[in-house]
Amino acid sequence: MDGMASSIAESPPRPGALIQPGTQPQVRPAPQFPPPNRPRRFGIAVRITLGLSVMALLVVLIGGVSMSSFRLFRAEVTALSTTTLPEVIASADLHGSLQKLVAQLPQLAAATSTPQRRSIYDGLVTELDSMQLLVARMRGLMKESGTEDGERDGNVRLLEQTRSTLLILAATVADLNAEVTRQIDYGDRQAEAARGLSRLAASIESMPDTGAWAVRIGALMARAAGATQLDHLSRLKGEARAAERTLADLARLSADAPDTTGQMMSTVQEELFSLLVAPGGVFHSAIDRLQARNRAQALTGQARVLVETVERSTRTLYDSIRDQSAQRTDALAELIAERSRTVMMLAGASIILAVCVYFIFRHFLSSRLVAMNRAVLARLSAGHADAGRPRTDGSVPASPATKVPVPVDGDDEITDIGASIRYFIDEIDRRQRALADNERRFRDLVEGSIQGIIIHRDFHPLYANDSFAAMLGLTVAEVMALPSLLALVPVEERNGLIDNYDRLLDGGSTPRRRIRACRPDGGSLWVELTGRRVDWMDGPAIQAVVVDVTREVEAENALRQSRDAAERALCELKATQASLIQAEKMASLGQLVAGVAHEVNTPIGITITGASQLQALIGELSDRHAASALKKSDFQRFLSDGMEMANLILSNSTRAANLVQSFKLVAVDQSSDERRAFLLRDYIDELMRSLHPTYKARSALTISVDCPVDLELDGYPGALSQILTNLIMNALIHALDPEQPGRIAISARPCDGDMVELSVADDGNGIAPEVLPKIFDPFFTTRRGSGGSGLGLHIVYNLVTGRLHGTIGVESHPGQGTRFTLRFPRVIDAA
């Protein structure tokens, strides 16, 4: 330690400290380090060893008791987890599987199809196998427990009884499945025979009139259809015998019939015999199905009795196992309580011993160390306060803190530590006073700068002037207390600053950089940075000059925000205009839908009336035929009236279909942007048929179309439909009086090679000269209070100039009408 003291006393000042020219730093003589004391016989190490030995002995005692308790706990918990708890879980699972079995048995008996029956039966077999496995598992658990008492023997007997009952139940379920299978098969045969009867009935209707034989055949088939729905076996067998007698009587009737008719009747009787009373027929299948169903019901009842027996056994077994589990749990809880009391007593003894050791250590060790620490902190803080306070003559006063002694009483190792600390504190005080003189000279050079100056190493502040602190709204001390200057800049700027720092340390240069800084109070400012490398405090560092440019950046941002706001307003205006245009298009399409719906209503009503009248005529004819009272005159009158009703239905349906087809063509084109080739004259006619409901009430209105029949366009019919609809509706609303005669002329002709000229003219009120230049402007209308939106002609202008790549012009004189003239290519460019 003597060598260390001499090296400290002779070390030069730090390179970062500034020294005025012509002056030399004052080096005060280093204090003498006290010689080491003699060895002690009962020092700190012996005392700590003794205390720790006592604590270790107590810990070993508590560990032994805890280990013994743990072994007992583990044995009991193992018994619970390996035998008792699995038995409880297995018994609960057995009871749950039984509940599923109870729910599935009625479903098997009520199955109506083979896939359904197979699925339910597979589920029942799975549940029965699962229950057998659970019973076997519980038997194995009871054998593994190794205990023999009355309750466990009773549980074993219950398990054996349950196992034997489950075997009987499995056999019963198999028999029930077989009977349900037969029931489904017989039902399928019965359904197939019923379909054969339906086919036979259709073939009988095509036969010539056979009188009473046909009536009895129909009655027999109706009686057979009703008999198959019977649930009483005796009545069903009686119906089968009655059907055999009826077939015998029909055989006698067919024998008396002519040869051709008799042969047909015999063929029908033979097929009817095979479908009704022969094996596999309707009656045999129905009887076999009822017998299978009765056996299935009996087996279902037997299975329910077996299930109830198993349920009683499993419930009794579950209650017994649960009681045994509760007894073992109570015994374990009592053991835990007993061992817990023992551990609590040992823990109390350890706490008392720990308190005694604490007070012993506090008296001999911690109180002396705390007193030494307080003295050291007092001397260091007082030394820092006095080292920077100059006297009137410029010298630094001696610190009164040197009079605060570091305690060195005692005769152990702490005494040696106190003497060493006293020596090093005196030396540190001397070094700090010399450093304070050098730093004062440096501050005089840079504190008056109006620019912020910061010196840092790895972004940890080493020096900051008042201007830099004022920028951040802090004091210099608060700046120096910052953990890192990177906390003052956003995350996205930090990588760039780190790259600049590395470049400056390597001897390079960086351009002036503008970044956004964050104040600790939440505010922000913009600064420009210029940096260079300096040597500071025994190592390289970076000196940065910081200039506040917040006002310049705010002015630039305000200008940029004004420009962005104007652009956003323009975009919003365009979007609003587009949405209003789309709404106007949908409104015109809605008017078209309403008119067509009203126009189609009349032919559809007539069609419904004719159809209902025709239905009544057919019903009347059917009643007369069923009563065998149908005359030739009645049938001829039905043919005449039926043909009249059919013609009425056909003509009005055709009228409605034409209206719907016209509307469909125009509506689809208006609501889509599909490009296709079409004949202009046909398309205008379709459009006028769709618009007819909107002006048919105007009897004095005349609309003429002058267009070559073979004029074909290749373009967008939807856009053209929207243009013509808006121009015609505009003339109807604004130009023509509903009570006065009026005329709208639509003409089209090819011109100038591959161009088409289309005009829409009316002889209405005309447009005022002051209004004429504004008619294509958006939102301009002369009927603002009457529902006009001012977008109709604006949409027309956009469609003509945009979609059709053409031009539109208007001629109008007040009182003489208006003419709109469109010119566009016959083949429109898709681009």
PDB file of N, CA and C in Angstrom, residues 746-801:
ATOM      1  N   ILE A 746     -84.849  12.608 -81.883  1.00  0.00           N
ATOM      2  CA  ILE A 746     -83.537  11.978 -81.716  1.00  0.00           C
ATOM      3  C   ILE A 746     -83.063  11.552 -83.095  1.00  0.00           C
ATOM      4  N   SER A 747     -81.914  12.046 -83.525  1.00  0.00           N
ATOM      5  CA  SER A 747     -81.399  11.732 -84.857  1.00  0.00           C
ATOM      6  C   SER A 747     -79.920  11.377 -84.736  1.00  0.00           C
ATOM      7  N   ALA A 748     -79.471  10.490 -85.630  1.00  0.00           N
ATOM      8  CA  ALA A 748     -78.085  10.062 -85.657  1.00  0.00           C
ATOM      9  C   ALA A 748     -77.684   9.775 -87.098  1.00  0.00           C
ATOM     10  N   ARG A 749     -76.443  10.093 -87.413  1.00  0.00           N
ATOM     11  CA  ARG A 749     -75.960   9.848 -88.769  1.00  0.00           C
ATOM     12  C   ARG A 749     -74.440   9.754 -88.731  1.00  0.00           C
ATOM     13  N   PRO A 750     -73.844   8.975 -89.632  1.00  0.00           N
ATOM     14  CA  PRO A 750     -72.388   8.953 -89.734  1.00  0.00           C
ATOM     15  C   PRO A 750     -71.887  10.195 -90.465  1.00  0.00           C
ATOM     16  N   CYS A 751     -70.705  10.656 -90.101  1.00  0.00           N
ATOM     17  CA  CYS A 751     -70.144  11.849 -90.730  1.00  0.00           C
ATOM     18  C   CYS A 751     -68.628  11.824 -90.567  1.00  0.00           C
ATOM     19  N   ASP A 752     -67.959  12.529 -91.490  1.00  0.00           N
ATOM     20  CA  ASP A 752     -66.509  12.707 -91.404  1.00  0.00           C
ATOM     21  C   ASP A 752     -65.793  11.370 -91.240  1.00  0.00           C
ATOM     22  N   GLY A 753     -66.053  10.470 -92.108  1.00  0.00           N
ATOM     23  CA  GLY A 753     -65.332   9.206 -92.069  1.00  0.00           C
ATOM     24  C   GLY A 753     -65.877   8.281 -90.991  1.00  0.00           C
ATOM     25  N   ASP A 754     -65.167   8.162 -89.880  1.00  0.00           N
ATOM     26  CA  ASP A 754     -65.521   7.184 -88.834  1.00  0.00           C
ATOM     27  C   ASP A 754     -66.120   7.871 -87.618  1.00  0.00           C
ATOM     28  N   MET A 755     -66.765   9.028 -87.793  1.00  0.00           N
ATOM     29  CA  MET A 755     -67.398   9.758 -86.699  1.00  0.00           C
ATOM     30  C   MET A 755     -68.907   9.586 -86.796  1.00  0.00           C
ATOM     31  N   VAL A 756     -69.592   9.792 -85.668  1.00  0.00           N
ATOM     32  CA  VAL A 756     -71.046   9.710 -85.580  1.00  0.00           C
ATOM     33  C   VAL A 756     -71.542  11.001 -84.949  1.00  0.00           C
ATOM     34  N   GLU A 757     -72.606  11.542 -85.536  1.00  0.00           N
ATOM     35  CA  GLU A 757     -73.240  12.747 -84.974  1.00  0.00           C
ATOM     36  C   GLU A 757     -74.609  12.354 -84.451  1.00  0.00           C
ATOM     37  N   LEU A 758     -74.839  12.587 -83.160  1.00  0.00           N
ATOM     38  CA  LEU A 758     -76.097  12.253 -82.488  1.00  0.00           C
ATOM     39  C   LEU A 758     -76.658  13.529 -81.887  1.00  0.00           C
ATOM     40  N   SER A 759     -77.959  13.828 -82.187  1.00  0.00           N
ATOM     41  CA  SER A 759     -78.575  15.050 -81.671  1.00  0.00           C
ATOM     42  C   SER A 759     -79.885  14.706 -80.991  1.00  0.00           C
ATOM     43  N   VAL A 760     -80.176  15.464 -79.934  1.00  0.00           N
ATOM     44  CA  VAL A 760     -81.442  15.371 -79.191  1.00  0.00           C
ATOM     45  C   VAL A 760     -82.016  16.781 -79.137  1.00  0.00           C
ATOM     46  N   ALA A 761     -83.196  16.988 -79.770  1.00  0.00           N
ATOM     47  CA  ALA A 761     -83.785  18.325 -79.855  1.00  0.00           C
ATOM     48  C   ALA A 761     -85.202  18.296 -79.332  1.00  0.00           C
ATOM     49  N   ASP A 762     -85.662  19.409 -78.790  1.00  0.00           N
ATOM     50  CA  ASP A 762     -87.042  19.560 -78.330  1.00  0.00           C
ATOM     51  C   ASP A 762     -87.538  20.931 -78.759  1.00  0.00           C
ATOM     52  N   ASP A 763     -88.865  21.128 -78.738  1.00  0.00           N
ATOM     53  CA  ASP A 763     -89.480  22.418 -79.086  1.00  0.00           C
ATOM     54  C   ASP A 763     -90.073  23.079 -77.852  1.00  0.00           C
ATOM     55  N   GLY A 764     -89.370  22.962 -76.744  1.00  0.00           N
ATOM     56  CA  GLY A 764     -89.885  23.471 -75.482  1.00  0.00           C
ATOM     57  C   GLY A 764     -89.529  24.922 -75.212  1.00  0.00           C
ATOM     58  N   ASN A 765     -89.300  25.215 -73.919  1.00  0.00           N
ATOM     59  CA  ASN A 765     -89.135  26.604 -73.470  1.00  0.00           C
ATOM     60  C   ASN A 765     -87.791  27.198 -73.872  1.00  0.00           C
ATOM     61  N   GLY A 766     -86.763  26.394 -74.099  1.00  0.00           N
ATOM     62  CA  GLY A 766     -85.445  26.919 -74.410  1.00  0.00           C
ATOM     63  C   GLY A 766     -84.687  27.323 -73.150  1.00  0.00           C
ATOM     64  N   ILE A 767     -83.457  27.783 -73.334  1.00  0.00           N
ATOM     65  CA  ILE A 767     -82.576  28.151 -72.220  1.00  0.00           C
ATOM     66  C   ILE A 767     -82.217  29.621 -72.350  1.00  0.00           C
ATOM     67  N   ALA A 768     -82.268  30.357 -71.238  1.00  0.00           N
ATOM     68  CA  ALA A 768     -81.947  31.785 -71.241  1.00  0.00           C
ATOM     69  C   ALA A 768     -80.482  31.979 -71.599  1.00  0.00           C
ATOM     70  N   PRO A 769     -80.131  33.076 -72.303  1.00  0.00           N
ATOM     71  CA  PRO A 769     -78.730  33.301 -72.712  1.00  0.00           C
ATOM     72  C   PRO A 769     -77.776  33.392 -71.535  1.00  0.00           C
ATOM     73  N   GLU A 770     -78.216  33.966 -70.395  1.00  0.00           N
ATOM     74  CA  GLU A 770     -77.305  34.085 -69.263  1.00  0.00           C
ATOM     75  C   GLU A 770     -77.083  32.750 -68.549  1.00  0.00           C
ATOM     76  N   VAL A 771     -77.981  31.794 -68.774  1.00  0.00           N
ATOM     77  CA  VAL A 771     -77.855  30.482 -68.145  1.00  0.00           C
ATOM     78  C   VAL A 771     -77.090  29.509 -69.037  1.00  0.00           C
ATOM     79  N   LEU A 772     -77.156  29.693 -70.356  1.00  0.00           N
ATOM     80  CA  LEU A 772     -76.604  28.737 -71.307  1.00  0.00           C
ATOM     81  C   LEU A 772     -75.127  28.414 -71.067  1.00  0.00           C
ATOM     82  N   PRO A 773     -74.225  29.375 -70.764  1.00  0.00           N
ATOM     83  CA  PRO A 773     -72.810  29.012 -70.546  1.00  0.00           C
ATOM     84  C   PRO A 773     -72.570  28.171 -69.293  1.00  0.00           C
ATOM     85  N   LYS A 774     -73.551  28.069 -68.389  1.00  0.00           N
ATOM     86  CA  LYS A 774     -73.324  27.398 -67.101  1.00  0.00           C
ATOM     87  C   LYS A 774     -73.963  26.020 -67.022  1.00  0.00           C
ATOM     88  N   ILE A 775     -74.636  25.562 -68.066  1.00  0.00           N
ATOM     89  CA  ILE A 775     -75.459  24.352 -67.907  1.00  0.00           C
ATOM     90  C   ILE A 775     -74.607  23.111 -67.668  1.00  0.00           C
ATOM     91  N   PHE A 776     -73.341  23.090 -68.130  1.00  0.00           N
ATOM     92  CA  PHE A 776     -72.491  21.917 -67.917  1.00  0.00           C
ATOM     93  C   PHE A 776     -71.678  21.995 -66.624  1.00  0.00           C
ATOM     94  N   ASP A 777     -71.827  23.102 -65.887  1.00  0.00           N
ATOM     95  CA  ASP A 777     -71.091  23.231 -64.622  1.00  0.00           C
ATOM     96  C   ASP A 777     -71.708  22.309 -63.574  1.00  0.00           C
ATOM     97  N   PRO A 778     -70.877  21.709 -62.698  1.00  0.00           N
ATOM     98  CA  PRO A 778     -71.444  20.852 -61.632  1.00  0.00           C
ATOM     99  C   PRO A 778     -72.238  21.675 -60.627  1.00  0.00           C
ATOM    100  N   PHE A 779     -73.358  21.093 -60.172  1.00  0.00           N
ATOM    101  CA  PHE A 779     -74.213  21.653 -59.128  1.00  0.00           C
ATOM    102  C   PHE A 779     -74.948  22.925 -59.576  1.00  0.00           C
ATOM    103  N   PHE A 780     -74.989  23.187 -60.872  1.00  0.00           N
ATOM    104  CA  PHE A 780     -75.761  24.333 -61.349  1.00  0.00           C
ATOM    105  C   PHE A 780     -77.130  23.836 -61.776  1.00  0.00           C
ATOM    106  N   THR A 781     -78.190  24.426 -61.216  1.00  0.00           N
ATOM    107  CA  THR A 781     -79.552  24.034 -61.549  1.00  0.00           C
ATOM    108  C   THR A 781     -80.474  25.219 -61.344  1.00  0.00           C
ATOM    109  N   THR A 782     -81.518  25.260 -62.148  1.00  0.00           N
ATOM    110  CA  THR A 782     -82.552  26.302 -61.992  1.00  0.00           C
ATOM    111  C   THR A 782     -83.717  25.803 -61.165  1.00  0.00           C
ATOM    112  N   ARG A 783     -83.625  24.534 -60.683  1.00  0.00           N
ATOM    113  CA  ARG A 783     -84.719  23.955 -59.871  1.00  0.00           C
ATOM    114  C   ARG A 783     -84.165  23.486 -58.526  1.00  0.00           C
ATOM    115  N   ARG A 784     -83.360  24.361 -57.871  1.00  0.00           N
ATOM    116  CA  ARG A 784     -82.734  23.998 -56.602  1.00  0.00           C
ATOM    117  C   ARG A 784     -83.766  23.638 -55.546  1.00  0.00           C
ATOM    118  N   GLY A 785     -84.871  24.374 -55.495  1.00  0.00           N
ATOM    119  CA  GLY A 785     -85.884  24.101 -54.477  1.00  0.00           C
ATOM    120  C   GLY A 785     -86.819  22.983 -54.824  1.00  0.00           C
ATOM    121  N   SER A 786     -86.725  22.429 -56.057  1.00  0.00           N
ATOM    122  CA  SER A 786     -87.647  21.367 -56.491  1.00  0.00           C
ATOM    123  C   SER A 786     -86.971  20.019 -56.599  1.00  0.00           C
ATOM    124  N   GLY A 787     -85.815  19.840 -56.000  1.00  0.00           N
ATOM    125  CA  GLY A 787     -85.153  18.535 -56.000  1.00  0.00           C
ATOM    126  C   GLY A 787     -84.056  18.382 -57.013  1.00  0.00           C
ATOM    127  N   GLY A 788     -83.738  19.432 -57.802  1.00  0.00           N
ATOM    128  CA  GLY A 788     -82.672  19.312 -58.775  1.00  0.00           C
ATOM    129  C   GLY A 788     -81.307  19.345 -58.109  1.00  0.00           C
ATOM    130  N   SER A 789     -80.379  18.484 -58.597  1.00  0.00           N
ATOM    131  CA  SER A 789     -79.036  18.422 -58.015  1.00  0.00           C
ATOM    132  C   SER A 789     -78.004  19.185 -58.825  1.00  0.00           C
ATOM    133  N   GLY A 790     -78.299  19.526 -60.091  1.00  0.00           N
ATOM    134  CA  GLY A 790     -77.330  20.241 -60.904  1.00  0.00           C
ATOM    135  C   GLY A 790     -76.225  19.362 -61.453  1.00  0.00           C
ATOM    136  N   LEU A 791     -76.398  18.030 -61.454  1.00  0.00           N
ATOM    137  CA  LEU A 791     -75.352  17.124 -61.917  1.00  0.00           C
ATOM    138  C   LEU A 791     -75.709  16.385 -63.202  1.00  0.00           C
ATOM    139  N   GLY A 792     -76.960  16.517 -63.698  1.00  0.00           N
ATOM    140  CA  GLY A 792     -77.376  15.738 -64.864  1.00  0.00           C
ATOM    141  C   GLY A 792     -76.565  16.052 -66.097  1.00  0.00           C
ATOM    142  N   LEU A 793     -76.531  17.329 -66.517  1.00  0.00           N
ATOM    143  CA  LEU A 793     -75.777  17.699 -67.710  1.00  0.00           C
ATOM    144  C   LEU A 793     -74.275  17.636 -67.461  1.00  0.00           C
ATOM    145  N   HIS A 794     -73.837  17.808 -66.213  1.00  0.00           N
ATOM    146  CA  HIS A 794     -72.410  17.650 -65.920  1.00  0.00           C
ATOM    147  C   HIS A 794     -71.977  16.195 -66.146  1.00  0.00           C
ATOM    148  N   ILE A 795     -72.841  15.245 -65.770  1.00  0.00           N
ATOM    149  CA  ILE A 795     -72.548  13.834 -66.034  1.00  0.00           C
ATOM    150  C   ILE A 795     -72.512  13.579 -67.535  1.00  0.00           C
ATOM    151  N   VAL A 796     -73.464  14.172 -68.270  1.00  0.00           N
ATOM    152  CA  VAL A 796     -73.479  14.016 -69.728  1.00  0.00           C
ATOM    153  C   VAL A 796     -72.175  14.524 -70.335  1.00  0.00           C
ATOM    154  N   TYR A 797     -71.735  15.708 -69.912  1.00  0.00           N
ATOM    155  CA  TYR A 797     -70.501  16.293 -70.451  1.00  0.00           C
ATOM    156  C   TYR A 797     -69.289  15.383 -70.164  1.00  0.00           C
ATOM    157  N   ASN A 798     -69.194  14.873 -68.923  1.00  0.00           N
ATOM    158  CA  ASN A 798     -68.067  14.009 -68.573  1.00  0.00           C
ATOM    159  C   ASN A 798     -68.078  12.706 -69.361  1.00  0.00           C
ATOM    160  N   LEU A 799     -69.273  12.112 -69.566  1.00  0.00           N
ATOM    161  CA  LEU A 799     -69.348  10.859 -70.308  1.00  0.00           C
ATOM    162  C   LEU A 799     -68.991  11.054 -71.773  1.00  0.00           C
ATOM    163  N   VAL A 800     -69.458  12.153 -72.373  1.00  0.00           N
ATOM    164  CA  VAL A 800     -69.177  12.390 -73.792  1.00  0.00           C
ATOM    165  C   VAL A 800     -67.697  12.649 -74.000  1.00  0.00           C
ATOM    166  N   THR A 801     -67.122  13.549 -73.214  1.00  0.00           N
ATOM    167  CA  THR A 801     -65.723  13.919 -73.422  1.00  0.00           C
ATOM    168  C   THR A 801     -64.762  12.870 -72.875  1.00  0.00           C
TER     169      THR A 801
END
